[in-house]
Amino acid sequence: KSPAKPVKHRTKKTVTTEQEVLPAYMDLDYWHGNLPNEDTANLVKEEGQYLLRKDLVVLTAPDSILLSVRTGHKVVNAIIKEVPTGFRICDREFHNVTALVDYYQIRKIPINISDDMEVTLGNPVRRKAWELRHKMITIQKELGSGSYGVVYLAQLTYPRQKPITVAAKMLTEIDNDASLALWKEARVMQEYDHPNITKFYGVCNDNMPYYLVMEFIKGGSVDSYLQANPGLIVYKRTKIASEAASGLEYLHSKGCIHRDIAARNLLIDKVAKVSDFGLTRKTRNYKIDPDKPMNLRWIAPDVFESSVVNKATDVYAFGITLFELFVVPYDIPYSHWTADEVNKNVVENGFRLAPPREMPKEIGGLMKECILEAHIRPNFKMINIFLNAQLKKMEREGMDTEGKKKFKLW
């Protein structure tokens, strides 16, 4: 006879694509995985609302679960302890987490948080569409390294749907700063939907490794694309600039500053898309420490005096990116200078890049305006209008297909 099948208890296990056995409570629709406090507060908004999670920062108690509940203006956490015979809270033990939560939620029995605080469970906060499960991701091959991990080609499969080819950024560092950086990027990206912004699918955060799942762009980064296509015509270079400006105009309209605009952070397929939101902040002004490492070749000199980045800082970086888009063969800005020399010449002595000779005169004028003093730089709405007008002019003059029309160059 074949071996008897194991009995399926209420504490059944779930298997991920990596065949790792996970606790059954991770299948609950109000389980939100390893979630930072800030994101918990954003989800649990109404009195009594609750969710289950692990504490992203305090991972010293792997056998504990947090039951996070909104009470007044704050979110409090009741600790559920996993024990050999089940789960314990407030000296009461249950066979599984579902029974535990139902006991307090259905009967409206208060949970003691501390000697002077009790909370009563209201409605659960269900998982959002962007909270993906690991079993939905199938890793295929490595694409490269990101700002805090490795990027993989992967397949994302929603229930009863065909797989979608995606890029999955895997968090390889497990320190608090790296984990919080991933969540900051996810927090920014989940709000945006624009043809020139990389599409965000979600985060896998039930267990390590965490994945940030994004649209896969076949053409790769624009800097690599320019290196591989030195003969790219002026029209197509201008089109990349226009599409990037459109994405950045949208980003700024949502009150966000990107903080890391460069050709390496633009991706290209049929259109160019702004990517890498690891440094992006939803704020009008953001205070930074100028002594910390920065992308010196793209950062506005005024940042070193004010210690503040804002929308005008993004415009300066876009001006430097315009240089990248038109210099032939492709090269980084100030390629003949070390970082110390860039600091001395640009930040201290006021040197500014000249438009490359391959750049049309009109676009060269735009580039120069973008790297002027902060208060007179154009905004991205103006930049987008200007670049669209340049594209239409090129199309009228026959630049759209052959690129043979002669332009007045620097």
mmCIF file of C-alpha atoms in Angstrom:
data_model
loop_
_atom_site.group_PDB
_atom_site.id
_atom_site.type_symbol
_atom_site.label_atom_id
_atom_site.label_comp_id
_atom_site.label_asym_id
_atom_site.label_seq_id
_atom_site.Cartn_x
_atom_site.Cartn_y
_atom_site.Cartn_z
ATOM 1 C CA LYS A 1 0.000 0.000 0.000
ATOM 2 C CA SER A 2 1.076 3.554 -0.570
ATOM 3 C CA PRO A 3 1.941 5.570 2.545
ATOM 4 C CA ALA A 4 -1.008 7.236 4.242
ATOM 5 C CA LYS A 5 -1.413 10.917 3.500
ATOM 6 C CA PRO A 6 -0.784 13.249 6.452
ATOM 7 C CA VAL A 7 -3.869 14.631 8.159
ATOM 8 C CA LYS A 8 -4.557 18.268 7.262
ATOM 9 C CA HIS A 9 -4.914 20.188 10.507
ATOM 10 C CA ARG A 10 -5.989 23.816 10.801
ATOM 11 C CA THR A 11 -2.302 24.732 11.003
ATOM 12 C CA LYS A 12 -1.726 23.637 7.408
ATOM 13 C CA LYS A 13 1.348 24.934 5.580
ATOM 14 C CA THR A 14 1.724 26.973 2.416
ATOM 15 C CA VAL A 15 4.558 26.362 -0.056
ATOM 16 C CA THR A 16 6.311 29.182 -1.934
ATOM 17 C CA THR A 17 7.896 28.926 -5.368
ATOM 18 C CA GLU A 18 11.164 28.232 -3.526
ATOM 19 C CA GLN A 19 9.388 25.299 -1.761
ATOM 20 C CA GLU A 20 9.861 26.938 1.632
ATOM 21 C CA VAL A 21 7.163 25.929 4.098
ATOM 22 C CA LEU A 22 5.357 28.943 5.557
ATOM 23 C CA PRO A 23 2.902 29.227 8.473
ATOM 24 C CA ALA A 24 -0.799 29.139 7.589
ATOM 25 C CA TYR A 25 -1.450 32.593 9.070
ATOM 26 C CA MET A 26 0.518 34.061 6.164
ATOM 27 C CA ASP A 27 -2.440 33.119 3.932
ATOM 28 C CA LEU A 28 -4.823 35.356 5.885
ATOM 29 C CA ASP A 29 -5.988 38.361 3.882
ATOM 30 C CA TYR A 30 -5.206 40.698 6.779
ATOM 31 C CA TRP A 31 -1.634 39.418 7.140
ATOM 32 C CA HIS A 32 0.686 42.134 5.789
ATOM 33 C CA GLY A 33 4.109 40.548 6.222
ATOM 34 C CA ASN A 34 7.144 42.448 7.414
ATOM 35 C CA LEU A 35 5.743 45.962 7.467
ATOM 36 C CA PRO A 36 7.381 49.160 8.792
ATOM 37 C CA ASN A 37 5.600 51.261 11.408
ATOM 38 C CA GLU A 38 5.052 54.138 8.965
ATOM 39 C CA ASP A 39 3.287 51.944 6.419
ATOM 40 C CA THR A 40 1.249 50.289 9.159
ATOM 41 C CA ALA A 41 -0.022 53.703 10.265
ATOM 42 C CA ASN A 42 -0.902 54.538 6.639
ATOM 43 C CA LEU A 43 -3.007 51.382 6.319
ATOM 44 C CA VAL A 44 -4.710 51.304 9.719
ATOM 45 C CA LYS A 45 -6.611 54.599 9.623
ATOM 46 C CA GLU A 46 -9.953 54.148 11.413
ATOM 47 C CA GLU A 47 -10.706 53.396 15.047
ATOM 48 C CA GLY A 48 -10.421 49.678 15.779
ATOM 49 C CA GLN A 49 -8.992 48.753 12.374
ATOM 50 C CA TYR A 50 -6.308 46.101 12.678
ATOM 51 C CA LEU A 51 -3.833 43.978 10.767
ATOM 52 C CA LEU A 52 -1.269 41.267 11.423
ATOM 53 C CA ARG A 53 2.400 41.810 10.648
ATOM 54 C CA LYS A 54 5.976 41.230 11.659
ATOM 55 C CA ASP A 55 8.011 44.190 12.839
ATOM 56 C CA LEU A 56 10.377 45.099 9.998
ATOM 57 C CA VAL A 57 12.892 46.754 12.317
ATOM 58 C CA VAL A 58 12.761 44.592 15.428
ATOM 59 C CA LEU A 59 13.387 41.134 14.017
ATOM 60 C CA THR A 60 14.849 39.834 17.275
ATOM 61 C CA ALA A 61 11.683 37.847 18.080
ATOM 62 C CA PRO A 62 11.008 35.700 14.988
ATOM 63 C CA ASP A 63 8.361 33.677 16.852
ATOM 64 C CA SER A 64 6.208 36.742 17.582
ATOM 65 C CA ILE A 65 3.476 38.366 15.502
ATOM 66 C CA LEU A 66 2.175 41.896 15.947
ATOM 67 C CA LEU A 67 -1.546 42.593 16.020
ATOM 68 C CA SER A 68 -1.523 46.318 15.148
ATOM 69 C CA VAL A 69 -4.670 48.257 16.073
ATOM 70 C CA ARG A 70 -5.681 51.881 15.531
ATOM 71 C CA THR A 71 -6.815 53.661 18.691
ATOM 72 C CA GLY A 72 -7.246 57.419 18.555
ATOM 73 C CA HIS A 73 -4.269 59.134 16.957
ATOM 74 C CA LYS A 74 -1.884 56.205 17.289
ATOM 75 C CA VAL A 75 -1.376 52.569 16.403
ATOM 76 C CA VAL A 76 -0.648 50.132 19.224
ATOM 77 C CA ASN A 77 0.694 46.604 18.998
ATOM 78 C CA ALA A 78 -0.437 43.495 20.840
ATOM 79 C CA ILE A 79 2.175 40.734 20.758
ATOM 80 C CA ILE A 80 1.058 37.265 19.686
ATOM 81 C CA LYS A 81 3.597 34.690 20.836
ATOM 82 C CA GLU A 82 4.013 31.440 18.930
ATOM 83 C CA VAL A 83 4.342 28.497 21.329
ATOM 84 C CA PRO A 84 4.675 24.730 20.712
ATOM 85 C CA THR A 85 0.941 24.168 21.177
ATOM 86 C CA GLY A 86 -0.351 27.189 19.259
ATOM 87 C CA PHE A 87 -0.435 30.967 19.748
ATOM 88 C CA ARG A 88 -0.693 32.974 22.954
ATOM 89 C CA ILE A 89 -1.889 36.485 23.736
ATOM 90 C CA CYS A 90 -2.800 38.008 27.122
ATOM 91 C CA ASP A 91 -2.161 34.628 28.846
ATOM 92 C CA ARG A 92 -4.783 32.953 26.647
ATOM 93 C CA GLU A 93 -3.788 30.236 24.171
ATOM 94 C CA PHE A 94 -5.353 29.313 20.807
ATOM 95 C CA HIS A 95 -4.731 26.523 18.288
ATOM 96 C CA ASN A 96 -4.223 28.995 15.431
ATOM 97 C CA VAL A 97 -4.135 32.710 14.676
ATOM 98 C CA THR A 98 -7.558 32.744 12.992
ATOM 99 C CA ALA A 99 -9.226 31.411 16.145
ATOM 100 C CA LEU A 100 -7.338 33.947 18.247
ATOM 101 C CA VAL A 101 -8.389 36.953 16.178
ATOM 102 C CA ASP A 102 -11.991 35.743 15.793
ATOM 103 C CA TYR A 103 -12.298 35.302 19.567
ATOM 104 C CA TYR A 104 -11.485 38.952 20.243
ATOM 105 C CA GLN A 105 -13.020 40.474 17.106
ATOM 106 C CA ILE A 106 -16.410 38.728 17.070
ATOM 107 C CA ARG A 107 -16.989 38.865 20.842
ATOM 108 C CA LYS A 108 -15.580 42.415 21.109
ATOM 109 C CA ILE A 109 -13.456 41.391 24.069
ATOM 110 C CA PRO A 110 -10.880 44.110 24.864
ATOM 111 C CA ILE A 111 -7.205 43.232 24.466
ATOM 112 C CA ASN A 112 -4.873 44.459 27.198
ATOM 113 C CA ILE A 113 -1.967 46.349 25.654
ATOM 114 C CA SER A 114 -0.643 47.671 28.965
ATOM 115 C CA ASP A 115 -1.833 48.317 32.511
ATOM 116 C CA ASP A 116 -3.654 51.458 31.427
ATOM 117 C CA MET A 117 -4.643 50.619 27.840
ATOM 118 C CA GLU A 118 -7.126 48.285 26.183
ATOM 119 C CA VAL A 119 -8.193 48.061 22.541
ATOM 120 C CA THR A 120 -11.188 46.464 20.861
ATOM 121 C CA LEU A 121 -10.891 45.016 17.370
ATOM 122 C CA GLY A 122 -13.066 46.561 14.666
ATOM 123 C CA ASN A 123 -12.598 45.694 10.992
ATOM 124 C CA PRO A 124 -9.489 44.094 9.501
ATOM 125 C CA VAL A 125 -7.424 45.882 6.857
ATOM 126 C CA ARG A 126 -7.195 43.560 3.854
ATOM 127 C CA ARG A 127 -4.050 43.172 1.805
ATOM 128 C CA LYS A 128 -3.660 45.686 -1.008
ATOM 129 C CA ALA A 129 -3.156 44.694 -4.636
ATOM 130 C CA TRP A 130 0.518 45.693 -4.404
ATOM 131 C CA GLU A 131 1.165 43.348 -1.460
ATOM 132 C CA LEU A 132 2.328 40.320 -3.424
ATOM 133 C CA ARG A 133 2.993 36.835 -2.143
ATOM 134 C CA HIS A 134 6.287 35.066 -2.787
ATOM 135 C CA LYS A 135 4.502 32.153 -4.440
ATOM 136 C CA MET A 136 3.383 34.563 -7.192
ATOM 137 C CA ILE A 137 7.020 35.169 -8.245
ATOM 138 C CA THR A 138 9.173 32.813 -10.310
ATOM 139 C CA ILE A 139 12.781 33.986 -10.566
ATOM 140 C CA GLN A 140 14.440 33.309 -13.940
ATOM 141 C CA LYS A 141 17.834 34.993 -14.288
ATOM 142 C CA GLU A 142 19.938 37.821 -12.891
ATOM 143 C CA LEU A 143 19.811 41.131 -14.786
ATOM 144 C CA GLY A 144 22.187 43.229 -12.696
ATOM 145 C CA SER A 145 22.677 45.005 -9.392
ATOM 146 C CA GLY A 146 20.418 47.732 -8.047
ATOM 147 C CA SER A 147 20.896 50.342 -5.341
ATOM 148 C CA TYR A 148 20.479 47.840 -2.507
ATOM 149 C CA GLY A 149 20.173 44.424 -4.083
ATOM 150 C CA VAL A 150 20.165 42.246 -7.173
ATOM 151 C CA VAL A 151 17.646 42.675 -10.010
ATOM 152 C CA TYR A 152 16.216 39.518 -11.589
ATOM 153 C CA LEU A 153 14.096 38.727 -14.610
ATOM 154 C CA ALA A 154 11.009 37.025 -13.207
ATOM 155 C CA GLN A 155 7.450 35.937 -13.891
ATOM 156 C CA LEU A 156 4.579 37.393 -11.857
ATOM 157 C CA THR A 157 1.450 35.230 -11.849
ATOM 158 C CA TYR A 158 -1.865 36.470 -10.490
ATOM 159 C CA PRO A 159 -4.589 33.867 -9.812
ATOM 160 C CA ARG A 160 -6.300 32.744 -13.031
ATOM 161 C CA GLN A 161 -4.162 35.043 -15.193
ATOM 162 C CA LYS A 162 -1.273 34.578 -17.600
ATOM 163 C CA PRO A 163 2.226 35.232 -16.205
ATOM 164 C CA ILE A 164 3.668 38.734 -16.630
ATOM 165 C CA THR A 165 7.373 39.258 -17.292
ATOM 166 C CA VAL A 166 8.725 41.594 -14.602
ATOM 167 C CA ALA A 167 11.924 42.841 -13.001
ATOM 168 C CA ALA A 168 12.215 41.779 -9.360
ATOM 169 C CA LYS A 169 14.646 43.743 -7.225
ATOM 170 C CA MET A 170 15.745 41.437 -4.404
ATOM 171 C CA LEU A 171 16.877 42.988 -1.140
ATOM 172 C CA THR A 172 20.178 41.317 -0.302
ATOM 173 C CA GLU A 173 21.031 43.454 2.733
ATOM 174 C CA ILE A 174 18.925 42.702 5.802
ATOM 175 C CA ASP A 175 19.926 45.699 7.920
ATOM 176 C CA ASN A 176 17.248 48.164 8.980
ATOM 177 C CA ASP A 177 18.390 50.977 6.683
ATOM 178 C CA ALA A 178 18.250 48.784 3.572
ATOM 179 C CA SER A 179 14.834 47.375 4.498
ATOM 180 C CA LEU A 180 13.403 50.818 5.150
ATOM 181 C CA ALA A 181 14.934 52.116 1.896
ATOM 182 C CA LEU A 182 13.070 49.449 -0.058
ATOM 183 C CA TRP A 183 9.811 50.402 1.625
ATOM 184 C CA LYS A 184 10.345 54.092 0.956
ATOM 185 C CA GLU A 185 10.782 53.310 -2.733
ATOM 186 C CA ALA A 186 7.680 51.101 -2.720
ATOM 187 C CA ARG A 187 5.683 53.773 -0.885
ATOM 188 C CA VAL A 188 6.516 56.294 -3.601
ATOM 189 C CA MET A 189 5.992 54.014 -6.592
ATOM 190 C CA GLN A 190 2.599 52.603 -5.594
ATOM 191 C CA GLU A 191 1.016 56.049 -6.037
ATOM 192 C CA TYR A 192 2.039 56.628 -9.645
ATOM 193 C CA ASP A 193 0.650 55.631 -13.021
ATOM 194 C CA HIS A 194 2.181 57.313 -16.080
ATOM 195 C CA PRO A 195 3.511 56.019 -19.436
ATOM 196 C CA ASN A 196 6.937 57.542 -18.707
ATOM 197 C CA ILE A 197 7.229 56.201 -15.153
ATOM 198 C CA THR A 198 8.299 52.596 -14.579
ATOM 199 C CA LYS A 199 5.187 50.601 -13.620
ATOM 200 C CA PHE A 200 5.168 49.269 -10.075
ATOM 201 C CA TYR A 201 3.495 45.918 -9.378
ATOM 202 C CA GLY A 202 4.202 45.498 -5.693
ATOM 203 C CA VAL A 203 6.316 44.124 -2.877
ATOM 204 C CA CYS A 204 6.822 40.561 -1.654
ATOM 205 C CA ASN A 205 7.463 40.916 2.065
ATOM 206 C CA ASP A 206 6.027 37.851 3.799
ATOM 207 C CA ASN A 207 9.529 36.573 4.452
ATOM 208 C CA MET A 208 13.102 37.106 3.309
ATOM 209 C CA PRO A 209 14.242 37.794 0.695
ATOM 210 C CA TYR A 210 12.013 40.791 -0.004
ATOM 211 C CA TYR A 211 11.242 41.667 -3.631
ATOM 212 C CA LEU A 212 10.302 44.988 -5.191
ATOM 213 C CA VAL A 213 8.467 43.988 -8.389
ATOM 214 C CA MET A 214 8.459 46.356 -11.361
ATOM 215 C CA GLU A 215 7.805 46.489 -15.069
ATOM 216 C CA PHE A 216 10.539 44.842 -17.131
ATOM 217 C CA ILE A 217 11.989 47.209 -19.732
ATOM 218 C CA LYS A 218 13.739 45.281 -22.519
ATOM 219 C CA GLY A 219 16.031 48.056 -23.718
ATOM 220 C CA GLY A 220 17.761 48.569 -20.383
ATOM 221 C CA SER A 221 19.209 51.830 -19.126
ATOM 222 C CA VAL A 222 19.564 54.828 -21.434
ATOM 223 C CA ASP A 223 23.292 55.265 -20.755
ATOM 224 C CA SER A 224 23.940 51.686 -21.946
ATOM 225 C CA TYR A 225 21.600 52.230 -24.897
ATOM 226 C CA LEU A 226 23.534 55.338 -25.953
ATOM 227 C CA GLN A 227 26.852 53.514 -25.663
ATOM 228 C CA ALA A 228 25.518 50.727 -27.883
ATOM 229 C CA ASN A 229 24.001 53.162 -30.422
ATOM 230 C CA PRO A 230 26.501 55.985 -31.037
ATOM 231 C CA GLY A 231 24.835 56.796 -34.376
ATOM 232 C CA LEU A 232 21.430 57.483 -32.810
ATOM 233 C CA ILE A 233 19.828 60.399 -34.646
ATOM 234 C CA VAL A 234 19.107 63.758 -33.029
ATOM 235 C CA TYR A 235 15.345 63.254 -33.229
ATOM 236 C CA LYS A 236 15.448 60.056 -31.176
ATOM 237 C CA ARG A 237 17.771 61.635 -28.605
ATOM 238 C CA THR A 238 15.335 64.536 -28.307
ATOM 239 C CA LYS A 239 12.421 62.114 -27.994
ATOM 240 C CA ILE A 240 14.106 60.388 -25.043
ATOM 241 C CA ALA A 241 14.613 63.778 -23.394
ATOM 242 C CA SER A 242 10.977 64.732 -24.006
ATOM 243 C CA GLU A 243 9.632 61.471 -22.590
ATOM 244 C CA ALA A 244 11.837 61.753 -19.509
ATOM 245 C CA ALA A 245 10.653 65.342 -18.997
ATOM 246 C CA SER A 246 7.036 64.177 -19.267
ATOM 247 C CA GLY A 247 7.580 61.582 -16.549
ATOM 248 C CA LEU A 248 9.346 64.093 -14.326
ATOM 249 C CA GLU A 249 6.638 66.713 -14.852
ATOM 250 C CA TYR A 250 4.127 64.115 -13.646
ATOM 251 C CA LEU A 251 6.312 63.241 -10.659
ATOM 252 C CA HIS A 252 6.650 66.898 -9.650
ATOM 253 C CA SER A 253 2.894 67.425 -10.076
ATOM 254 C CA LYS A 254 2.439 64.753 -7.395
ATOM 255 C CA GLY A 255 4.677 66.679 -5.007
ATOM 256 C CA CYS A 256 7.686 64.390 -5.378
ATOM 257 C CA ILE A 257 11.343 65.104 -6.047
ATOM 258 C CA HIS A 258 13.369 62.319 -7.661
ATOM 259 C CA ARG A 259 16.852 63.295 -6.373
ATOM 260 C CA ASP A 260 18.763 60.964 -8.710
ATOM 261 C CA ILE A 261 18.016 61.968 -12.306
ATOM 262 C CA ALA A 262 20.652 60.674 -14.737
ATOM 263 C CA ALA A 263 20.771 58.644 -17.950
ATOM 264 C CA ARG A 264 21.502 55.510 -15.913
ATOM 265 C CA ASN A 265 18.146 55.954 -14.146
ATOM 266 C CA LEU A 266 16.139 56.199 -17.358
ATOM 267 C CA LEU A 267 15.002 52.947 -18.964
ATOM 268 C CA ILE A 268 14.051 52.559 -22.605
ATOM 269 C CA ASP A 269 11.952 50.215 -24.688
ATOM 270 C CA LYS A 270 9.364 51.735 -27.004
ATOM 271 C CA VAL A 271 9.482 54.852 -24.840
ATOM 272 C CA ALA A 272 11.797 56.201 -22.153
ATOM 273 C CA LYS A 273 10.724 55.803 -18.534
ATOM 274 C CA VAL A 274 11.967 57.316 -15.293
ATOM 275 C CA SER A 275 13.118 54.622 -12.864
ATOM 276 C CA ASP A 276 15.058 54.031 -9.640
ATOM 277 C CA PHE A 277 13.003 55.750 -6.971
ATOM 278 C CA GLY A 278 15.313 54.788 -4.106
ATOM 279 C CA LEU A 279 16.099 58.418 -3.250
ATOM 280 C CA THR A 280 12.720 59.925 -4.150
ATOM 281 C CA ARG A 281 10.902 61.944 -1.498
ATOM 282 C CA LYS A 282 7.327 63.239 -1.371
ATOM 283 C CA THR A 283 8.090 66.736 -0.142
ATOM 284 C CA ARG A 284 8.683 70.271 -1.437
ATOM 285 C CA ASN A 285 12.101 70.542 0.188
ATOM 286 C CA TYR A 286 14.296 67.850 1.656
ATOM 287 C CA LYS A 287 17.204 68.479 4.007
ATOM 288 C CA ILE A 288 20.318 66.432 3.312
ATOM 289 C CA ASP A 289 23.828 66.087 4.703
ATOM 290 C CA PRO A 290 26.154 67.400 1.963
ATOM 291 C CA ASP A 291 29.073 65.561 3.562
ATOM 292 C CA LYS A 292 27.504 62.188 2.771
ATOM 293 C CA PRO A 293 28.300 60.503 -0.574
ATOM 294 C CA MET A 294 26.279 61.911 -3.500
ATOM 295 C CA ASN A 295 26.267 61.674 -7.282
ATOM 296 C CA LEU A 296 28.488 64.732 -7.488
ATOM 297 C CA ARG A 297 28.432 65.070 -11.278
ATOM 298 C CA TRP A 298 24.620 65.508 -11.324
ATOM 299 C CA ILE A 299 23.983 67.344 -8.053
ATOM 300 C CA ALA A 300 23.301 71.089 -8.182
ATOM 301 C CA PRO A 301 26.126 73.193 -6.663
ATOM 302 C CA ASP A 302 23.612 75.191 -4.594
ATOM 303 C CA VAL A 303 22.845 72.045 -2.584
ATOM 304 C CA PHE A 304 26.269 72.271 -0.958
ATOM 305 C CA GLU A 305 25.427 75.742 0.318
ATOM 306 C CA SER A 306 21.801 75.212 1.365
ATOM 307 C CA SER A 307 21.836 71.474 2.232
ATOM 308 C CA VAL A 308 18.372 71.378 0.634
ATOM 309 C CA VAL A 309 17.161 69.500 -2.447
ATOM 310 C CA ASN A 310 13.944 70.472 -4.229
ATOM 311 C CA LYS A 311 12.343 70.544 -7.673
ATOM 312 C CA ALA A 312 14.998 72.951 -8.968
ATOM 313 C CA THR A 313 17.639 70.385 -7.975
ATOM 314 C CA ASP A 314 15.933 67.840 -10.247
ATOM 315 C CA VAL A 315 15.936 70.379 -13.094
ATOM 316 C CA TYR A 316 19.700 70.876 -12.737
ATOM 317 C CA ALA A 317 20.234 67.107 -12.860
ATOM 318 C CA PHE A 318 18.047 66.951 -15.976
ATOM 319 C CA GLY A 319 20.282 69.584 -17.597
ATOM 320 C CA ILE A 320 23.295 67.353 -16.953
ATOM 321 C CA THR A 321 21.293 64.405 -18.311
ATOM 322 C CA LEU A 322 20.673 66.366 -21.524
ATOM 323 C CA PHE A 323 24.454 66.531 -21.919
ATOM 324 C CA GLU A 324 24.586 62.731 -21.562
ATOM 325 C CA LEU A 325 21.869 62.285 -24.176
ATOM 326 C CA PHE A 326 23.692 64.228 -26.884
ATOM 327 C CA VAL A 327 27.417 63.725 -26.307
ATOM 328 C CA VAL A 328 28.932 61.373 -28.925
ATOM 329 C CA PRO A 329 30.398 58.930 -28.110
ATOM 330 C CA TYR A 330 28.531 58.626 -24.832
ATOM 331 C CA ASP A 331 30.487 59.639 -21.754
ATOM 332 C CA ILE A 332 29.717 60.667 -18.197
ATOM 333 C CA PRO A 333 29.814 64.410 -17.411
ATOM 334 C CA TYR A 334 33.285 65.811 -16.636
ATOM 335 C CA SER A 335 34.759 62.427 -17.546
ATOM 336 C CA HIS A 336 38.296 63.857 -17.566
ATOM 337 C CA TRP A 337 37.980 65.042 -13.940
ATOM 338 C CA THR A 338 38.082 63.117 -10.686
ATOM 339 C CA ALA A 339 35.302 63.672 -8.140
ATOM 340 C CA ASP A 340 37.568 66.042 -6.194
ATOM 341 C CA GLU A 341 38.244 68.027 -9.358
ATOM 342 C CA VAL A 342 34.515 68.229 -10.117
ATOM 343 C CA ASN A 343 33.929 69.562 -6.619
ATOM 344 C CA LYS A 344 36.668 72.182 -6.941
ATOM 345 C CA ASN A 345 35.811 73.341 -10.468
ATOM 346 C CA VAL A 346 32.005 73.107 -10.446
ATOM 347 C CA VAL A 347 30.966 73.605 -6.824
ATOM 348 C CA GLU A 348 33.675 75.988 -5.672
ATOM 349 C CA ASN A 349 34.688 77.826 -8.858
ATOM 350 C CA GLY A 350 31.380 77.920 -10.760
ATOM 351 C CA PHE A 351 32.363 75.993 -13.910
ATOM 352 C CA ARG A 352 29.385 74.847 -16.005
ATOM 353 C CA LEU A 353 29.178 72.233 -18.744
ATOM 354 C CA ALA A 354 28.930 73.509 -22.299
ATOM 355 C CA PRO A 355 26.421 71.809 -24.633
ATOM 356 C CA PRO A 356 28.117 69.085 -26.696
ATOM 357 C CA ARG A 357 28.669 69.938 -30.358
ATOM 358 C CA GLU A 358 26.172 67.260 -31.459
ATOM 359 C CA MET A 359 23.324 69.009 -29.605
ATOM 360 C CA PRO A 360 20.952 71.290 -31.573
ATOM 361 C CA LYS A 361 21.391 74.952 -30.655
ATOM 362 C CA GLU A 362 17.845 75.298 -29.304
ATOM 363 C CA ILE A 363 18.238 72.327 -26.969
ATOM 364 C CA GLY A 364 21.657 73.614 -25.983
ATOM 365 C CA GLY A 365 19.933 76.778 -24.826
ATOM 366 C CA LEU A 366 17.561 74.696 -22.697
ATOM 367 C CA MET A 367 20.455 72.772 -21.177
ATOM 368 C CA LYS A 368 22.168 76.025 -20.194
ATOM 369 C CA GLU A 369 18.957 77.306 -18.570
ATOM 370 C CA CYS A 370 18.580 74.107 -16.543
ATOM 371 C CA ILE A 371 22.002 74.549 -14.918
ATOM 372 C CA LEU A 372 21.635 78.241 -14.076
ATOM 373 C CA GLU A 373 21.007 79.491 -10.531
ATOM 374 C CA ALA A 374 18.136 77.669 -8.841
ATOM 375 C CA HIS A 375 15.611 80.524 -8.856
ATOM 376 C CA ILE A 376 15.740 81.020 -12.643
ATOM 377 C CA ARG A 377 15.714 77.398 -13.801
ATOM 378 C CA PRO A 378 12.626 76.375 -15.806
ATOM 379 C CA ASN A 379 10.162 73.881 -14.376
ATOM 380 C CA PHE A 380 9.365 70.563 -16.026
ATOM 381 C CA LYS A 381 6.086 71.791 -17.468
ATOM 382 C CA MET A 382 8.018 74.448 -19.400
ATOM 383 C CA ILE A 383 10.732 71.943 -20.334
ATOM 384 C CA ASN A 384 8.171 69.431 -21.584
ATOM 385 C CA ILE A 385 6.362 72.032 -23.716
ATOM 386 C CA PHE A 386 9.664 73.198 -25.213
ATOM 387 C CA LEU A 387 10.920 69.703 -26.073
ATOM 388 C CA ASN A 388 7.579 68.709 -27.606
ATOM 389 C CA ALA A 389 7.762 71.822 -29.777
ATOM 390 C CA GLN A 390 11.270 70.836 -30.874
ATOM 391 C CA LEU A 391 10.060 67.358 -31.822
ATOM 392 C CA LYS A 392 7.220 68.788 -33.904
ATOM 393 C CA LYS A 393 9.655 71.132 -35.625
ATOM 394 C CA MET A 394 11.943 68.210 -36.461
ATOM 395 C CA GLU A 395 9.001 66.212 -37.793
ATOM 396 C CA ARG A 396 7.952 69.093 -40.042
ATOM 397 C CA GLU A 397 11.494 69.330 -41.358
ATOM 398 C CA GLY A 398 11.765 65.607 -42.075
ATOM 399 C CA MET A 399 13.796 64.476 -39.063
ATOM 400 C CA ASP A 400 11.296 61.921 -37.826
ATOM 401 C CA THR A 401 12.475 58.971 -39.929
ATOM 402 C CA GLU A 402 15.774 59.540 -41.705
ATOM 403 C CA GLY A 403 17.542 62.081 -39.520
ATOM 404 C CA LYS A 404 19.221 63.645 -42.549
ATOM 405 C CA LYS A 405 18.092 67.213 -42.050
ATOM 406 C CA LYS A 406 20.972 69.509 -41.091
ATOM 407 C CA PHE A 407 20.558 71.398 -37.835
ATOM 408 C CA LYS A 408 22.548 74.357 -36.601
ATOM 409 C CA LEU A 409 24.844 72.788 -34.009
ATOM 410 C CA TRP A 410 27.218 74.155 -31.431
#
